[in-house]
Short mmCIF file of C-alpha atoms in Angstrom, two decimals:
data_model
loop_
_atom_site.label_atom_id
_atom_site.label_comp_id
_atom_site.label_asym_id
_atom_site.label_seq_id
_atom_site.Cartn_x
_atom_site.Cartn_y
_atom_site.Cartn_z
CA MET N 1 -61.94 177.86 101.94
CA THR N 2 -58.95 177.47 104.24
CA GLU N 3 -59.45 175.14 107.08
CA VAL N 4 -58.46 176.71 110.50
CA LEU N 5 -56.83 174.50 112.93
CA VAL N 6 -57.62 175.25 116.58
CA HIS N 7 -55.39 174.18 119.36
CA PRO N 8 -57.42 172.16 122.11
CA SER N 9 -56.60 174.83 124.72
CA GLU N 10 -58.55 177.42 122.73
CA LEU N 11 -61.71 175.33 122.58
CA PRO N 12 -64.52 175.99 125.07
CA THR N 13 -64.18 173.91 128.23
CA ARG N 14 -66.88 171.26 127.23
CA ASN N 15 -65.29 170.76 123.91
CA ARG N 16 -61.79 170.60 125.19
CA ALA N 17 -62.85 167.93 127.59
CA LEU N 18 -64.23 165.94 124.69
CA ALA N 19 -61.13 166.37 122.68
CA THR N 20 -58.99 165.19 125.71
CA VAL N 21 -61.26 162.00 125.97
CA LEU N 22 -60.95 161.38 122.22
CA ARG N 23 -57.07 161.74 122.36
CA SER N 24 -56.73 159.50 125.43
CA ARG N 25 -58.26 156.25 124.57
CA GLU N 26 -57.26 154.91 128.11
CA LEU N 27 -59.45 157.60 129.61
CA ALA N 28 -62.30 156.97 127.28
CA VAL N 29 -62.29 153.23 127.84
CA GLY N 30 -61.88 153.74 131.63
CA LEU N 31 -64.95 155.96 131.67
CA VAL N 32 -66.99 153.37 129.86
CA LEU N 33 -65.85 150.82 132.35
CA VAL N 34 -66.70 153.01 135.30
CA ALA N 35 -70.23 153.79 133.83
CA LEU N 36 -70.84 150.04 133.17
CA VAL N 37 -69.92 149.25 136.75
CA ALA N 38 -72.05 151.91 138.10
CA VAL N 39 -75.12 151.17 136.06
CA THR N 40 -74.85 147.37 136.70
CA THR N 41 -74.45 147.98 140.49
CA ILE N 42 -77.57 150.39 140.56
CA VAL N 43 -79.60 147.63 138.89
CA SER N 44 -78.12 144.72 140.83
CA PRO N 45 -76.37 145.91 143.91
CA SER N 46 -74.98 142.26 144.51
CA PHE N 47 -72.86 142.83 141.39
CA LEU N 48 -70.39 144.77 143.42
CA PHE N 49 -71.41 144.43 147.06
CA ASP N 50 -71.96 140.79 147.70
CA GLY N 51 -69.39 138.76 149.42
CA GLU N 52 -67.44 137.87 146.06
CA GLY N 53 -68.55 140.98 143.84
CA TRP N 54 -65.68 143.25 144.43
CA ARG N 55 -63.13 140.34 144.39
CA ASN N 56 -64.43 138.88 141.23
CA LEU N 57 -64.31 142.28 139.51
CA LEU N 58 -60.61 142.45 140.27
CA VAL N 59 -59.38 138.82 140.08
CA THR N 60 -61.31 137.76 136.89
CA PRO N 61 -59.40 140.01 134.50
CA SER N 62 -56.00 139.26 135.94
CA ILE N 63 -55.24 136.35 133.50
CA LEU N 64 -56.45 138.31 130.51
CA ILE N 65 -54.39 141.46 131.47
CA LEU N 66 -51.28 139.24 131.22
CA LEU N 67 -52.29 138.16 127.64
CA ALA N 68 -53.12 141.65 126.58
CA ILE N 69 -49.89 143.05 127.85
CA GLY N 70 -47.87 140.44 125.78
CA GLN N 71 -50.20 140.91 122.82
CA THR N 72 -49.53 144.73 122.97
CA ALA N 73 -45.74 144.31 122.65
CA VAL N 74 -46.31 142.19 119.51
CA ILE N 75 -49.05 144.44 117.99
CA VAL N 76 -47.07 147.61 118.19
CA THR N 77 -44.51 146.06 115.94
CA ARG N 78 -47.11 145.52 113.33
CA ASN N 79 -47.59 141.77 114.17
CA VAL N 80 -50.01 139.56 116.16
CA ASP N 81 -49.74 136.37 118.20
CA LEU N 82 -52.83 134.10 117.85
CA SER N 83 -51.09 131.22 119.79
CA VAL N 84 -51.35 132.74 123.19
CA GLY N 85 -54.38 130.78 124.26
CA SER N 86 -52.75 127.52 123.29
CA THR N 87 -49.61 128.53 125.16
CA LEU N 88 -51.67 129.24 128.21
CA GLY N 89 -53.45 125.95 128.11
CA LEU N 90 -50.28 123.97 127.67
CA THR N 91 -48.46 125.89 130.39
CA ALA N 92 -51.50 125.51 132.78
CA TYR N 93 -51.51 121.76 132.27
CA LEU N 94 -47.68 121.56 132.55
CA THR N 95 -48.00 123.35 135.90
CA GLY N 96 -50.37 120.56 137.17
CA GLN N 97 -48.05 117.77 135.86
CA VAL N 98 -44.89 119.42 137.41
CA PHE N 99 -46.74 119.49 140.84
CA ILE N 100 -47.96 115.88 140.40
CA ALA N 101 -44.39 114.80 139.70
CA TYR N 102 -42.87 116.98 142.42
CA PRO N 103 -45.40 117.70 145.14
CA SER N 104 -43.02 119.65 147.42
CA LEU N 105 -41.48 121.82 144.68
CA PRO N 106 -41.58 125.44 145.76
CA TYR N 107 -44.13 127.30 143.67
CA PRO N 108 -41.85 130.26 142.73
CA ILE N 109 -39.94 127.70 140.76
CA VAL N 110 -43.14 126.73 138.85
CA PHE N 111 -43.67 130.23 138.02
CA PHE N 112 -40.24 130.41 136.47
CA ILE N 113 -40.88 127.20 134.53
CA GLY N 114 -44.13 128.67 133.19
CA LEU N 115 -42.33 131.96 132.02
CA ALA N 116 -39.53 129.85 130.63
CA PHE N 117 -41.75 127.52 128.76
CA GLY N 118 -43.99 130.16 127.27
CA GLY N 119 -40.88 132.15 126.29
CA MET N 120 -39.52 129.13 124.39
CA LEU N 121 -42.81 128.85 122.44
CA GLY N 122 -42.51 132.66 121.64
CA VAL N 123 -38.96 132.05 120.35
CA VAL N 124 -40.44 129.62 117.69
CA ASN N 125 -43.03 132.30 116.59
CA GLY N 126 -40.51 135.14 116.75
CA VAL N 127 -37.87 133.46 114.70
CA LEU N 128 -40.28 132.27 111.93
CA VAL N 129 -41.77 135.86 111.69
CA ALA N 130 -38.60 137.85 111.87
CA VAL N 131 -36.01 135.68 110.27
CA PHE N 132 -37.98 133.71 107.77
CA LYS N 133 -40.18 136.79 107.00
CA VAL N 134 -43.40 134.90 107.05
CA PRO N 135 -46.54 137.00 108.08
CA ALA N 136 -47.22 136.70 111.77
CA LEU N 137 -50.93 135.97 111.12
CA VAL N 138 -49.99 132.86 109.20
CA ILE N 139 -47.25 131.66 111.53
CA THR N 140 -49.26 132.08 114.71
CA LEU N 141 -52.44 130.69 113.31
CA GLY N 142 -50.35 127.56 112.56
CA THR N 143 -48.75 127.39 115.97
CA LEU N 144 -52.18 127.91 117.56
CA TYR N 145 -53.21 124.54 116.03
CA ILE N 146 -49.91 122.85 116.67
CA PHE N 147 -49.63 123.78 120.28
CA ARG N 148 -53.20 123.06 120.79
CA GLY N 149 -52.67 119.66 119.10
CA ILE N 150 -49.71 118.90 121.24
CA PHE N 151 -51.95 119.76 124.31
CA LEU N 152 -54.74 117.48 123.13
CA GLN N 153 -52.30 114.66 122.56
CA TRP N 154 -50.56 115.13 125.82
CA ALA N 155 -53.83 115.61 128.00
CA GLY N 156 -56.25 113.48 126.02
CA LYS N 157 -59.27 113.02 128.16
CA ASP N 158 -57.26 113.38 131.61
CA ARG N 159 -57.28 116.60 133.46
CA VAL N 160 -55.56 118.19 136.44
CA TYR N 161 -57.66 118.46 139.54
CA ALA N 162 -57.39 120.74 142.43
CA SER N 163 -56.51 117.97 144.64
CA ASP N 164 -53.25 117.49 142.53
CA LEU N 165 -51.98 120.90 143.46
CA PRO N 166 -50.51 122.00 146.85
CA ASP N 167 -52.78 123.94 149.01
CA SER N 168 -50.23 126.78 149.31
CA PHE N 169 -50.23 127.19 145.48
CA LEU N 170 -54.13 127.09 145.24
CA ALA N 171 -54.24 129.71 148.03
CA LEU N 172 -52.62 132.20 145.53
CA GLY N 173 -55.74 132.09 143.35
CA ASN N 174 -57.93 132.95 146.46
CA GLY N 175 -55.57 134.87 148.60
CA GLN N 176 -55.69 138.59 149.16
CA VAL N 177 -53.33 141.46 150.11
CA LEU N 178 -55.14 144.39 151.79
CA THR N 179 -58.42 143.07 150.14
CA ILE N 180 -56.71 142.96 146.57
CA PRO N 181 -56.59 139.50 145.24
CA VAL N 182 -52.93 138.07 145.05
CA LEU N 183 -53.43 137.29 141.17
CA THR N 184 -54.48 140.93 140.53
CA VAL N 185 -51.47 142.27 142.39
CA GLY N 186 -49.20 140.05 140.28
CA ALA N 187 -50.77 141.19 137.07
CA LEU N 188 -50.44 144.89 138.11
CA VAL N 189 -46.77 144.42 138.99
CA VAL N 190 -46.12 143.00 135.56
CA LEU N 191 -48.18 145.80 133.95
CA ALA N 192 -46.01 148.40 135.86
CA VAL N 193 -42.81 146.79 134.83
CA VAL N 194 -43.63 146.32 131.15
CA GLY N 195 -45.28 149.73 130.92
CA TYR N 196 -42.34 151.42 132.56
CA TYR N 197 -39.87 149.61 130.02
CA ALA N 198 -42.06 150.36 127.00
CA HIS N 199 -42.12 154.09 127.58
CA THR N 200 -38.73 154.79 129.10
CA ALA N 201 -36.16 152.12 128.06
CA ARG N 202 -34.69 152.34 124.44
CA GLY N 203 -35.69 148.87 123.71
CA GLY N 204 -39.32 149.60 124.45
CA ARG N 205 -39.27 152.81 122.28
CA GLU N 206 -37.66 150.93 119.44
CA LEU N 207 -40.70 148.58 119.37
CA TYR N 208 -42.84 151.53 118.63
CA ALA N 209 -40.46 152.89 116.09
CA ILE N 210 -40.52 149.60 114.29
CA GLY N 211 -44.26 149.41 114.10
CA SER N 212 -44.45 153.03 112.88
CA ASP N 213 -42.18 152.32 109.94
CA PRO N 214 -40.20 149.17 109.76
CA ASP N 215 -38.22 150.19 106.76
CA ALA N 216 -37.15 153.50 108.27
CA ALA N 217 -36.15 151.64 111.34
CA ARG N 218 -33.88 149.36 109.38
CA LEU N 219 -32.28 152.27 107.71
CA TYR N 220 -31.79 153.98 110.99
CA GLY N 221 -29.85 150.98 112.04
CA LEU N 222 -32.35 149.42 114.58
CA ALA N 223 -32.02 145.73 115.33
CA VAL N 224 -35.41 144.97 113.98
CA ASN N 225 -35.26 141.31 113.93
CA ARG N 226 -34.03 141.11 117.44
CA ARG N 227 -36.56 143.49 118.77
CA VAL N 228 -39.39 141.63 116.99
CA ILE N 229 -38.14 138.16 118.30
CA GLY N 230 -37.90 139.83 121.82
CA ALA N 231 -41.56 141.02 121.51
CA PHE N 232 -42.71 137.51 120.67
CA ILE N 233 -40.70 136.06 123.62
CA LEU N 234 -42.21 138.47 126.03
CA CYS N 235 -45.71 137.52 124.72
CA GLY N 236 -45.15 133.87 125.00
CA ALA N 237 -43.64 134.15 128.44
CA LEU N 238 -46.66 136.21 129.72
CA ALA N 239 -48.89 133.72 128.26
CA GLY N 240 -46.96 131.09 130.11
CA LEU N 241 -47.30 133.02 133.33
CA ALA N 242 -51.02 133.41 132.55
CA GLY N 243 -51.24 129.59 132.35
CA VAL N 244 -49.63 129.32 135.91
CA PHE N 245 -52.11 131.94 137.13
CA TYR N 246 -54.90 129.87 135.51
CA ALA N 247 -53.92 126.73 137.29
CA ALA N 248 -53.84 128.60 140.59
CA ARG N 249 -57.13 130.38 139.90
CA TYR N 250 -59.34 127.38 138.79
CA GLY N 251 -57.41 124.41 140.09
CA THR N 252 -58.83 122.13 137.42
CA VAL N 253 -57.11 122.17 134.08
CA SER N 254 -58.62 120.34 131.03
CA SER N 255 -57.70 120.10 127.40
CA GLY N 256 -59.97 123.01 126.75
CA ALA N 257 -57.99 125.60 128.84
CA GLY N 258 -57.33 128.74 127.16
CA ARG N 259 -59.40 127.97 124.03
CA ASN N 260 -60.28 131.36 122.27
CA MET N 261 -58.41 133.48 124.64
CA GLU N 262 -56.16 134.67 122.00
CA LEU N 263 -59.05 136.57 120.39
CA GLU N 264 -60.00 138.06 123.70
CA ALA N 265 -56.39 139.30 124.10
CA VAL N 266 -56.26 140.85 120.70
CA ALA N 267 -59.66 142.34 121.44
CA ALA N 268 -58.68 143.90 124.75
CA ALA N 269 -55.56 145.46 123.22
CA VAL N 270 -57.43 147.04 120.34
CA ILE N 271 -60.26 148.21 122.57
CA GLY N 272 -57.74 149.79 124.87
CA GLY N 273 -56.22 151.86 122.10
CA VAL N 274 -53.45 149.67 120.65
CA ALA N 275 -53.38 150.45 116.84
CA ILE N 276 -53.71 147.14 114.90
CA PHE N 277 -51.58 148.73 112.36
CA GLY N 278 -48.78 149.16 114.84
CA GLY N 279 -46.70 152.01 116.22
CA SER N 280 -49.13 153.19 118.93
CA GLY N 281 -50.94 152.22 121.95
CA THR N 282 -50.00 151.52 125.71
CA VAL N 283 -50.06 148.34 127.88
CA TRP N 284 -52.14 150.44 130.28
CA GLY N 285 -54.96 150.84 127.78
CA ALA N 286 -54.76 147.13 126.87
CA ALA N 287 -55.08 146.29 130.55
CA ILE N 288 -58.07 148.42 130.89
CA GLY N 289 -59.61 146.84 127.77
CA ALA N 290 -59.09 143.53 129.27
CA VAL N 291 -60.93 144.61 132.46
CA LEU N 292 -63.74 146.11 130.32
CA LEU N 293 -64.22 142.81 128.29
CA GLU N 294 -64.34 140.73 131.41
CA THR N 295 -66.74 143.11 133.09
CA ILE N 296 -69.01 143.13 130.19
CA GLY N 297 -69.20 139.32 130.35
CA ARG N 298 -70.26 139.58 133.99
CA ALA N 299 -72.45 142.83 133.87
CA LEU N 300 -74.75 142.33 130.81
CA PRO N 301 -76.32 139.20 132.14
CA ARG N 302 -77.13 141.07 135.25
CA LEU N 303 -78.88 143.81 133.06
CA GLY N 304 -80.98 141.12 131.32
CA ILE N 305 -79.10 141.18 128.07
CA ASP N 306 -78.75 137.87 126.52
CA ASP N 307 -75.73 136.25 124.94
CA PHE N 308 -76.17 137.36 121.53
CA TRP N 309 -76.15 140.99 122.33
CA GLN N 310 -73.24 140.50 124.73
CA ARG N 311 -71.11 139.32 121.72
CA ALA N 312 -72.47 141.97 119.56
CA VAL N 313 -71.39 144.73 121.97
CA VAL N 314 -67.86 143.35 122.04
CA GLY N 315 -67.80 143.10 118.24
CA ALA N 316 -69.10 146.72 118.04
CA LEU N 317 -66.30 147.94 120.37
CA ILE N 318 -63.72 146.31 118.28
CA ILE N 319 -64.98 147.77 115.01
CA GLY N 320 -65.41 151.21 116.67
CA ALA N 321 -61.87 151.06 118.02
CA VAL N 322 -60.45 150.25 114.49
CA VAL N 323 -62.46 152.89 112.74
CA LEU N 324 -61.57 155.54 115.42
CA ASP N 325 -57.85 154.65 115.00
CA ARG N 326 -58.17 155.01 111.24
CA LEU N 327 -60.06 158.37 111.52
CA LEU N 328 -57.47 159.89 114.10
CA THR N 329 -54.70 158.68 111.74
CA LEU N 330 -56.30 160.43 108.80
CA ARG N 331 -56.87 163.56 110.76
CA GLN N 332 -53.28 163.68 111.97
CA GLU N 333 -52.11 163.24 108.42
CA ARG N 334 -54.22 166.15 107.16
CA THR N 335 -52.84 168.26 110.06
CA LEU N 336 -49.23 167.60 109.22
CA ALA N 337 -49.97 168.10 105.56
CA ALA N 338 -51.51 171.53 106.45
CA ALA N 339 -48.57 172.43 108.61
CA ARG N 340 -46.16 171.63 105.86
CA GLU N 341 -48.11 173.81 103.28
CA GLU N 342 -48.03 176.73 105.91
CA SER N 343 -44.28 176.39 106.34
#
C-alpha cells in the first residue's frame, strides 16, 4: 500500500491546528505555560494577583533565560556546556568582591566585567572542544568541577551580603520599567539580539549548518572551529551576565550560588524545542522553556503537588521533548525518502 502524503493545508481545520502546534514547539510549550498559569491562578488567585505574583512570574526566570540562550547556541552545534552554573556562581561572587574593593564603581562596568569574565571561561571550553577535539560533555563536566572548586577555594565559608553592594545596583534586582522588572527587560533585550543574529546573520545560520552536519560544513568551507569557539564564548559570557543578575536579584552570594543550574539550562533548551542532536531549535523556544520550568517550580506547590512529582513532571517533559524530536526527525526522513522515490 502506498502512503499518501497530505499537505497540512488539506487537513480539516482541527487537524491542521494540531499539526501546526506539533511543528511549532515554541507554540506548544507556550500553550502549556499559559494553561499552567491559568489553572494555578484559578486554584490559588494569589499566585498571580497578589502584590508580588505578577512580578515574580516575570523576574524569577530572567537568570535562567540567559543561561538557556547561551546553552542553545552551544547545543545547536552538537555540543553542550555543563559548566554554566559554576561560571554563574564564580561571576556572582566576583561581582560582590569588585564592589567591596571599589564601592563607587559604576555598575555598567561591573556588567562588562561579568560578561568578559564569563567569556574568558567560555574560551577555555571552546578551545578544548574545537581545537583538541575532546567531547564537550567530558570537557565541560571537568570544567564544571574545576570552576566550582576555584569558587569554593576562593569563597570558603565567606559570602557576599546585600550590605556589601551599592543600593543603586540592588535596585536593579527590584526595579521596574512600566511594571516589567528591570532584569526581565535585560533578559528580553539579550533574547532579541541573539535571536535576531541567529536567524538573520551568516554566523548564526552557520551554527545551525554545523550542527546539522559538521563534516559537510567543513567540506563547504565553513570555519567550524571558530564558530564552535564563538558559541562557547557566547554561552560563557551570558552565564557571566547571569551571575551579575544573580547578585543584583538576591544580594547575598554564597559558595552554593548557581549549583545545578547547568542542568536547568539544558532542560529549558530541550523542552523549548532545541534538538539535543544539534542543528535545530530557537532561543525563543529555550526562553519559553526556561519560563515554564521556573513556573512549574512555583505553581505545582500551589496545586498541592509534592516535590517528588514536581521533579517527575520536569523529567517527563525532558524525555517527551527528546522522543518527540526523534519522531519528527524520522518522519521527515521518511517524507524526504518518499519524495525522492516519486521523483
